[in-house]
Short mmCIF file of C-alpha atoms and ligand atoms in Angstrom, two decimals:
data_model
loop_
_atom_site.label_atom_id
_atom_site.label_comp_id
_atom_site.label_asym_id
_atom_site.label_seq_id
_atom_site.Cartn_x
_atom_site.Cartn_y
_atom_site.Cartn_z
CA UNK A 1 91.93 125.48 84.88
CA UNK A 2 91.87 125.45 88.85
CA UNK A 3 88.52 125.77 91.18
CA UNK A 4 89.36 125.82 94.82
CA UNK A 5 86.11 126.68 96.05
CA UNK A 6 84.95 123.64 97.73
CA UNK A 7 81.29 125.22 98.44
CA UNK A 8 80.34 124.48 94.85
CA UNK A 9 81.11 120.78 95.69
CA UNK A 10 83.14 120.47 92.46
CA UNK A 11 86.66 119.69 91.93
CA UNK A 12 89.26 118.24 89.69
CA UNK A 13 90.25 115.41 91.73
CA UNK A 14 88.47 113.50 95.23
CA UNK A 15 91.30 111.55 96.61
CA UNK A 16 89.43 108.72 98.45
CA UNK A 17 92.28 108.09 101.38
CA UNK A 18 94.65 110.06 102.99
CA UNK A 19 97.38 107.54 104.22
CA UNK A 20 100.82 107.23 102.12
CA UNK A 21 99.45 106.77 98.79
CA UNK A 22 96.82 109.22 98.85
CA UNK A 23 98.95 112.11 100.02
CA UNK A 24 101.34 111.31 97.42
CA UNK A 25 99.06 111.94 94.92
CA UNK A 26 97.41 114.67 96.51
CA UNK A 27 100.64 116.45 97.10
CA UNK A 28 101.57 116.11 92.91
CA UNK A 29 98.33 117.40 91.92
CA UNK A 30 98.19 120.76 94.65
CA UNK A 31 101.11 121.28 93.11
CA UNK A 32 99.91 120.72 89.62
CA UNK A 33 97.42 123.68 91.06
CA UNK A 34 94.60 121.37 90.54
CA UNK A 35 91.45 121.50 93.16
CA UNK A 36 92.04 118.51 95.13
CA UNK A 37 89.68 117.40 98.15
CA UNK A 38 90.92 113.79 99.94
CA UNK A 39 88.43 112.18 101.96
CA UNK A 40 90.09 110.71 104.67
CA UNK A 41 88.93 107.98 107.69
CA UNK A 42 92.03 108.36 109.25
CA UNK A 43 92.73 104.95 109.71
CA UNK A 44 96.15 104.31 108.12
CA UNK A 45 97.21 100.50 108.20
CA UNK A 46 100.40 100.95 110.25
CA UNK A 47 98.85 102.83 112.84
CA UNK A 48 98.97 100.31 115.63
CA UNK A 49 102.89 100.43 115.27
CA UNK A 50 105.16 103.08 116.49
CA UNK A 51 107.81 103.51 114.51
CA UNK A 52 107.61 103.23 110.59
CA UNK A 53 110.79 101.91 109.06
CA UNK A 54 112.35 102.06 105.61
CA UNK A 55 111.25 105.71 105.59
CA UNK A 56 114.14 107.02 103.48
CA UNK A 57 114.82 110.66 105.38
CA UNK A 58 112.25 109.90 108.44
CA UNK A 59 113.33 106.47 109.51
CA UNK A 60 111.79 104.93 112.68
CA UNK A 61 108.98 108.08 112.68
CA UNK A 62 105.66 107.18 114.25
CA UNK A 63 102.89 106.38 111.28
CA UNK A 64 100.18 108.93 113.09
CA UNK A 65 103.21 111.64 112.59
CA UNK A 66 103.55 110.70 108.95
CA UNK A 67 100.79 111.54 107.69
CA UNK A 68 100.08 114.40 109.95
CA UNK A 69 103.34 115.72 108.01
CA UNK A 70 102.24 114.75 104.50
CA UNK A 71 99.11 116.39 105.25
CA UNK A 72 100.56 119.65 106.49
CA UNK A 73 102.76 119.39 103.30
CA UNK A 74 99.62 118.73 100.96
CA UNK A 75 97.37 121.79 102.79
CA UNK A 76 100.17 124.12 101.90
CA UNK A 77 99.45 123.29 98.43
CA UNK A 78 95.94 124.28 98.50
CA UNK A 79 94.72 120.58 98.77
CA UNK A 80 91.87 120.57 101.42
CA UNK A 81 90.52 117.11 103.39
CA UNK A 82 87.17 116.10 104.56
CA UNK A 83 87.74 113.58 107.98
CA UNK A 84 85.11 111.30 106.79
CA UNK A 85 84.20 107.81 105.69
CA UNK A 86 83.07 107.90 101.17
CA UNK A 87 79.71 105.92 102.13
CA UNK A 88 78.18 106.24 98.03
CA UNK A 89 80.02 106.72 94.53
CA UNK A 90 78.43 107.20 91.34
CA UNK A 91 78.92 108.25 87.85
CA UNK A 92 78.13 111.16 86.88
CA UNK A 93 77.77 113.41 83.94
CA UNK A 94 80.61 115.52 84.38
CA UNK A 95 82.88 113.08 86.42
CA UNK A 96 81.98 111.47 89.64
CA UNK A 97 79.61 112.03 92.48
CA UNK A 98 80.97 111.34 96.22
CA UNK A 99 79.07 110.76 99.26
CA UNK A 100 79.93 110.69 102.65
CA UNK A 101 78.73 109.35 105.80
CA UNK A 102 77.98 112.66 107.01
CA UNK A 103 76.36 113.78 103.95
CA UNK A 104 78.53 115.84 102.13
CA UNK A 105 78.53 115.59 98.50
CA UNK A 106 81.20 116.36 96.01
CA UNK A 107 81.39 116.24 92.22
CA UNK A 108 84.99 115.39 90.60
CA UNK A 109 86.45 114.85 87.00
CA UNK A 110 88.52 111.73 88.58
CA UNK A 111 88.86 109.78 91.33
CA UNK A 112 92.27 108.49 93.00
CA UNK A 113 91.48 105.68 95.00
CA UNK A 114 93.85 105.03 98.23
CA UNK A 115 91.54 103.23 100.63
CA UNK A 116 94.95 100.94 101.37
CA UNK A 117 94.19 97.24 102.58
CA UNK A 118 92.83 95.14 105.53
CA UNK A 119 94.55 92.91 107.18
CA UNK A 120 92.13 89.72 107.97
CA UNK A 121 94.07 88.52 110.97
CA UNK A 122 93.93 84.82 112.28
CA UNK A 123 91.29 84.22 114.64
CA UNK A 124 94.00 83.40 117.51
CA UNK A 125 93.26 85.05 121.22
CA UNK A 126 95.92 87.53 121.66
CA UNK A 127 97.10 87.99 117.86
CA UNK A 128 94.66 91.52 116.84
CA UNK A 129 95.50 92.65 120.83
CA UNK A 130 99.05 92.11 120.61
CA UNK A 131 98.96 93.20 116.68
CA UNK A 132 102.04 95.40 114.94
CA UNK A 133 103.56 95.23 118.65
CA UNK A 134 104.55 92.04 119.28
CA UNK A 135 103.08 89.86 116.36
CA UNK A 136 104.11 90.94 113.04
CA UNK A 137 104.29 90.40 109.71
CA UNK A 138 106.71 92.16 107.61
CA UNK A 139 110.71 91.40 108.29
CA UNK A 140 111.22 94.58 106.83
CA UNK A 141 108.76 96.96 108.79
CA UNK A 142 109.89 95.74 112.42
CA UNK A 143 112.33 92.63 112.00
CA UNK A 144 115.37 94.45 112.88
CA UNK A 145 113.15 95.02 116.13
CA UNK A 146 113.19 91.82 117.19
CA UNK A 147 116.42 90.70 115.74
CA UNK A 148 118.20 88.04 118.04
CA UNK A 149 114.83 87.40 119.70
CA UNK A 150 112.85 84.54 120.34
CA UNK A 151 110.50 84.35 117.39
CA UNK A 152 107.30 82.35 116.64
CA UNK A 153 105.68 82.02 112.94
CA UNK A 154 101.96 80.79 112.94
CA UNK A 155 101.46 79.25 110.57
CA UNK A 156 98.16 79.59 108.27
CA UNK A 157 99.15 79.40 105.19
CA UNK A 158 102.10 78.56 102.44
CA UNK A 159 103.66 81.92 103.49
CA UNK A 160 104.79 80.72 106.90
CA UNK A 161 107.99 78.72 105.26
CA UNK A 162 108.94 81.83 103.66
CA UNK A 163 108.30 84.01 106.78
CA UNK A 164 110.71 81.34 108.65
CA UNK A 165 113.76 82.02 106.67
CA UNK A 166 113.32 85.42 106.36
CA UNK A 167 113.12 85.57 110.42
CA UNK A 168 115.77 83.01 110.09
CA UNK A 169 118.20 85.76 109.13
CA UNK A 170 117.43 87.90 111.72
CA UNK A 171 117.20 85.73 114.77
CA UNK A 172 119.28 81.92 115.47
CA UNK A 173 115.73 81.37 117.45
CA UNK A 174 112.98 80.75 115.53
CA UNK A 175 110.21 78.19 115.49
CA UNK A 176 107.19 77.37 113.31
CA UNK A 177 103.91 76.16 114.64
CA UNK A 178 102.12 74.21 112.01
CA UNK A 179 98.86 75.34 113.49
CA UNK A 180 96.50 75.02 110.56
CA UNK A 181 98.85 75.07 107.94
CA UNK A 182 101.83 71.97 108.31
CA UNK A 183 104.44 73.17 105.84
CA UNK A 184 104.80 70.65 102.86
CA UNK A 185 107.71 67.91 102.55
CA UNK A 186 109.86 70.13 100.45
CA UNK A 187 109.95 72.95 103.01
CA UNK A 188 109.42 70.77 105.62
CA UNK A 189 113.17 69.18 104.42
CA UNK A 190 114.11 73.34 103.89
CA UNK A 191 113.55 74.17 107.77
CA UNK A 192 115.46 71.19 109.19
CA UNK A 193 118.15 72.10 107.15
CA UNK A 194 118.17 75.28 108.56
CA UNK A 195 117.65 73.92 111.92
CA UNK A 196 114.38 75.91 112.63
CA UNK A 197 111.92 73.41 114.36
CA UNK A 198 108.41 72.58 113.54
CA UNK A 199 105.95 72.30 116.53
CA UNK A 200 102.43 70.47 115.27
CA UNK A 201 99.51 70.71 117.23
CA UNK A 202 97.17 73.97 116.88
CA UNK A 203 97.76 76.78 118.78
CA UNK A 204 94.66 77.94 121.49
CA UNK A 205 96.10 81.35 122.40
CA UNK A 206 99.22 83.74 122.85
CA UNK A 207 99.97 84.55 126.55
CA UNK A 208 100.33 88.22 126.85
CA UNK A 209 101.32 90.92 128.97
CA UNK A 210 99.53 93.87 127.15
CA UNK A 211 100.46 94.47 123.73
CA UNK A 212 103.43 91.84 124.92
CA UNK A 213 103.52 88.01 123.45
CA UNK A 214 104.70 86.10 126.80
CA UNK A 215 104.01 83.05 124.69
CA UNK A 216 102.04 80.04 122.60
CA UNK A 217 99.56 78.35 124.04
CA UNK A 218 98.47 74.88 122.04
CA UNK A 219 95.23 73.43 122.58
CA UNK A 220 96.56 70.72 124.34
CA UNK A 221 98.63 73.21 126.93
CA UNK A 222 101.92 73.19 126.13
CA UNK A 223 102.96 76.29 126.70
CA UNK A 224 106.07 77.52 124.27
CA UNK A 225 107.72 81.24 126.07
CA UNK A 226 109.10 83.81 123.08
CA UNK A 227 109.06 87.27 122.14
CA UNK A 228 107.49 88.38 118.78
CA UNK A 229 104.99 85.40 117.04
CA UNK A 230 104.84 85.90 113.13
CA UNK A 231 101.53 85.75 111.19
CA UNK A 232 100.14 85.81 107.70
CA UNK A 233 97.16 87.46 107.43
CA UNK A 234 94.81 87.66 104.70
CA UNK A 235 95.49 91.05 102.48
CA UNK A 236 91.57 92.40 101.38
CA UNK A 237 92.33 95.56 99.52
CA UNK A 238 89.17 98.20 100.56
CA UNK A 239 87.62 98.21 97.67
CA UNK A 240 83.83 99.01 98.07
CA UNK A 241 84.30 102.36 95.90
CA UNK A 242 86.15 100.34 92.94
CA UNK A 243 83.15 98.08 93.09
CA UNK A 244 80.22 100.52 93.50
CA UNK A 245 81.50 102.30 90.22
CA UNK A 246 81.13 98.70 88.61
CA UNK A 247 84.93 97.17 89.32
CA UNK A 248 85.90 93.91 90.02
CA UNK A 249 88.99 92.86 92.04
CA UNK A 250 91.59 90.35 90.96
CA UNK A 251 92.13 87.30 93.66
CA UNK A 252 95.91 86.65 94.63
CA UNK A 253 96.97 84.12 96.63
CA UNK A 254 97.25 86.16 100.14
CA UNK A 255 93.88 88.17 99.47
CA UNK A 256 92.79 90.31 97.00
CA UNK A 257 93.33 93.35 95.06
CA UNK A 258 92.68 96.22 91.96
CA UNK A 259 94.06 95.48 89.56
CA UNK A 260 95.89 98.94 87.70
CA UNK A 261 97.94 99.26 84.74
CA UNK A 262 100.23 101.95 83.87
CA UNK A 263 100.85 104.91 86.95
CA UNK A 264 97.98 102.96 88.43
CA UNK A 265 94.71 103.64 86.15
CA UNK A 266 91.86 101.08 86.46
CA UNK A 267 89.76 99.30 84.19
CA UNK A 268 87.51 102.11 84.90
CA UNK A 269 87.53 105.44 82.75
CA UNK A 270 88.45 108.31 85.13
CA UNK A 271 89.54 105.92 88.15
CA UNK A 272 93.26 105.45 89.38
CA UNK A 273 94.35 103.62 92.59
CA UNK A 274 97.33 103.82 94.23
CA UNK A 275 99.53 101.76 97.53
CA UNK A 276 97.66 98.83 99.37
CA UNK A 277 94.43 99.06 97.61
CA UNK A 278 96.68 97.96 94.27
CA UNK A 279 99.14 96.67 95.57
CA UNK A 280 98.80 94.23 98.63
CA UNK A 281 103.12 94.30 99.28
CA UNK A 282 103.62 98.12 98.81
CA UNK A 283 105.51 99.75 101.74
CA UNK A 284 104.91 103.06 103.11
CA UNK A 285 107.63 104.45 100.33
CA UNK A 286 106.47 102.15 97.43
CA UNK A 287 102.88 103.30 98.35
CA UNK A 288 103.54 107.44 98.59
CA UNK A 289 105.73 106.85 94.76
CA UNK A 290 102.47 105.08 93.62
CA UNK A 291 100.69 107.70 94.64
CA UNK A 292 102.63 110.21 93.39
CA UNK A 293 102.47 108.50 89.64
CA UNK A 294 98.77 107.90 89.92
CA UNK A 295 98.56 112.17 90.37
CA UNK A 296 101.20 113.11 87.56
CA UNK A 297 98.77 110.72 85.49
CA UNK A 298 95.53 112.25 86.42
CA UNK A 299 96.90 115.82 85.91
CA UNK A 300 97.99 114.67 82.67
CA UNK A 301 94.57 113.16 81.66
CA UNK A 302 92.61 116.64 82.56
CA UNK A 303 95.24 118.11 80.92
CA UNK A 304 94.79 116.45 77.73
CA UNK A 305 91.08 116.44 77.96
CA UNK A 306 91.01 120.34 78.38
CA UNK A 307 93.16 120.66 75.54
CA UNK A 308 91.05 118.60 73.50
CA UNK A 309 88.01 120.85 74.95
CA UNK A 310 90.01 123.59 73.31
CA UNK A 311 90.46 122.54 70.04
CA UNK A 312 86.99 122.01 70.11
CA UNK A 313 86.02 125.35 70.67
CA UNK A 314 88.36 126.83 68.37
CA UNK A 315 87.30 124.69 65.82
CA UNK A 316 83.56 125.98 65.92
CA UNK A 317 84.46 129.65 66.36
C1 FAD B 401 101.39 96.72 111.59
C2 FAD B 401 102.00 97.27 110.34
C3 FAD B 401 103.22 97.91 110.38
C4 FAD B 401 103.79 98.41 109.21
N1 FAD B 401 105.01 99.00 109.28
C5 FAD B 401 105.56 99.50 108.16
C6 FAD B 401 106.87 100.08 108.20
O1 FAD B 401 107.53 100.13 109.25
N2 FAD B 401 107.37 100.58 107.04
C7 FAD B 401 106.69 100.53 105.86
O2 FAD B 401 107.20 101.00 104.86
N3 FAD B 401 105.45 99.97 105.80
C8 FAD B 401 104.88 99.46 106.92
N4 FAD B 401 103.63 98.90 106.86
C9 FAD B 401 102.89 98.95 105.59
C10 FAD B 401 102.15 100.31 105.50
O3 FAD B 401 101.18 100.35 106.50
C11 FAD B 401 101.52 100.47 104.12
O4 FAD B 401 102.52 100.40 103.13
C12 FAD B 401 100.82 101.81 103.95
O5 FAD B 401 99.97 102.08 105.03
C13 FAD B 401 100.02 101.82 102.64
O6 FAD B 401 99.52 103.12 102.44
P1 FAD B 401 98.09 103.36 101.77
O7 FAD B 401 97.98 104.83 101.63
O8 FAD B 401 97.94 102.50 100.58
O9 FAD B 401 97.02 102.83 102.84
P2 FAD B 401 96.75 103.33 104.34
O10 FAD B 401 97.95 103.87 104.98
O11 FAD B 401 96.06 102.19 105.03
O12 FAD B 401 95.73 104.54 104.15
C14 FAD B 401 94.43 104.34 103.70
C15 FAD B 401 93.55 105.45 104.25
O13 FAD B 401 92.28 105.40 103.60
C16 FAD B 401 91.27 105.57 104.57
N5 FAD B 401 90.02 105.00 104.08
C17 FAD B 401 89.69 103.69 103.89
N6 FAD B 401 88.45 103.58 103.39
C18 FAD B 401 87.97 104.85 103.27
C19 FAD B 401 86.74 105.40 102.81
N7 FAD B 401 85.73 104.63 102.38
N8 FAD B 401 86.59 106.74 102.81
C20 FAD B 401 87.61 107.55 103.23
N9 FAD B 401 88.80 107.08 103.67
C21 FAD B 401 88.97 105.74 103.69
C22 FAD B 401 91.82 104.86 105.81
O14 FAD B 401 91.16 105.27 106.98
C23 FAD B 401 93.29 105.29 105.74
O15 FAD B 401 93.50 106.53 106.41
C24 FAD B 401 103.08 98.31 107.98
C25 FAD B 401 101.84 97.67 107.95
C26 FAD B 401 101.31 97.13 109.10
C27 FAD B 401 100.01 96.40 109.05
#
């Protein structure tokens, strides 16, 4: 059973996201010729990089293009979007009602939520300008960028010993600054081994060119030149809808998340999430599979429940 008349404000499936994970699921379900509308803000997470890496078939392409091409791909399957912000969810007797900040209202049988993550940075001058250019995060989104460079981590947390050695084996030049996280004796005893020096004292502010670290700045002045400085932000999964429809998010040691279980459905009847949102370490890949599962698994749930709606019927006529 397909609608794809979005006048009547009724669908199968709202897709709440239109980044990796929610055009994966998107995509499954247009093809699944399900009515499909995916409210999007447009704000994917790597957006302030260029290049998106580990993109099996469109390595290095720029995030903005990504999803630009994942939504051309999901519009050719009948899936339409609405460029706006879901400001209201509720229950409602036949699925879910959406509202958005403009005021558009839709009704769906299920909800996919993909509202991805935020990253809380550390309150450092120069770290949110010179963010996903020249201070990073993730060895395996831009590390190969900056391999052989002259890299700082920040530390602010436990993270920043792991962060080190994974650097470590891109780059001979790397240095943590125990800003307001000292690593412990063990690792402490891990990074001399290794050779990669420890620099207390907190750090003031990165010197920048730009989007370009020059370099750290303690509070006392030292100044320490480099290349790329390496953070660990806080992961907060956006999950306002998930908690407007009564959810509650699990805590995890670098943030917070929803917690899913099988092809990502929630705790709550009718509600799957999929990438960031459930899973603070999913990639761009890891994210669009998630959200690919999270749409076979919806399809599969309307189809069951229309069957079931059948065999109903039959059974009274
Ligand atoms: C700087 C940086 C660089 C990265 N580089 C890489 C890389 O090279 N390779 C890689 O594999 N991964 C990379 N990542 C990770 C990648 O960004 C994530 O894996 C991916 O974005 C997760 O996809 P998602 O769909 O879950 O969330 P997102 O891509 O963040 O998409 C979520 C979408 O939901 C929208 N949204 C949020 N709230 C609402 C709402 N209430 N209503 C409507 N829409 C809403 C947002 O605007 C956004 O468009 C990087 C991350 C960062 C921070």
């Amino acid at each position: 059973m397909t609608s794809n008349n979005l006048s009547k404000d009724h669908v199968d499936v709202v897709v709440i996201g239109g980044g990796s994970a929610g055009l994966g699921a998107a995509i499954a379900l247009g093809r699944s010729l399900r009515s499909v509308v995916v409210v999007d803000a447009g704000r994917p997470r790597n957006a302030p990089s260029d290049h998106a890496h580990n993109v099996l078939g469109r390595e290095g392409i720029s995030p903005v293009e990504l999803v630009a091409a994942g939504r051309a791909e999901a519009i050719a399957y009948g899936v339409r979007f609405v460029d706006d912000a879901v400001s209201e969810a509720t229950r409602a007797a036949d699925g879910f009602s959406i509202a958005t900040a403009s005021g558009r209202e839709i009704v769906a049988r299920r909800l996919i939520l993909a509202t991805g993550l935020v990253d809380v940075l550390p309150e450092v001058d120069g770290v949110a300008q010179c963010w996903g250019k020249t201070v990073l995060h993730c060895p395996y989104c831009h590390g190969y960028e900056v391999r052989g460079q002259c890299i700082g981590i920040l530390a602010t947390g436990p993270m920043a010993t792991h962060q080190a050695l994974l650097f470590n084996q891109l780059s001979d030049d790397v240095t943590v600054f125990a800003h307001t996280a000292t690593p412990d004796v063990e690792s402490l005893k891990q990074l001399a081994a290794l050779g990669i020096p420890v620099v207390e004292g907190e750090v003031s502010r990165l010197d920048r060119e730009g989007t370009e670290v020059r370099a750290v700045v303690l509070a006392d002045g030292a100044e320490y030149p480099l290349d790329a400085v390496v953070v660990g932000p806080k992961f907060e999964a956006r999950a306002q809808v998930y908690e407007w429809l009564g959810g509650e998010v699990t805590e995890h040691p670098m943030g917070y998340f929803v917690e899913t279980g099988l092809m990502g459905k929630t705790p709550i009847d009718g509600v799957w999430a999929a990438g960031n949102i459930a899973d603070l370490s999913a990639m761009v890949s890891v994210s669009s599979g998630a959200g690919v599962m999270a749409g076979a698994a919806v399809n599969a749930d309307l189809v069951a429940e229309d069957a079931a709606t059948a065999l109903e019927l039959a059974a009274v006529r």
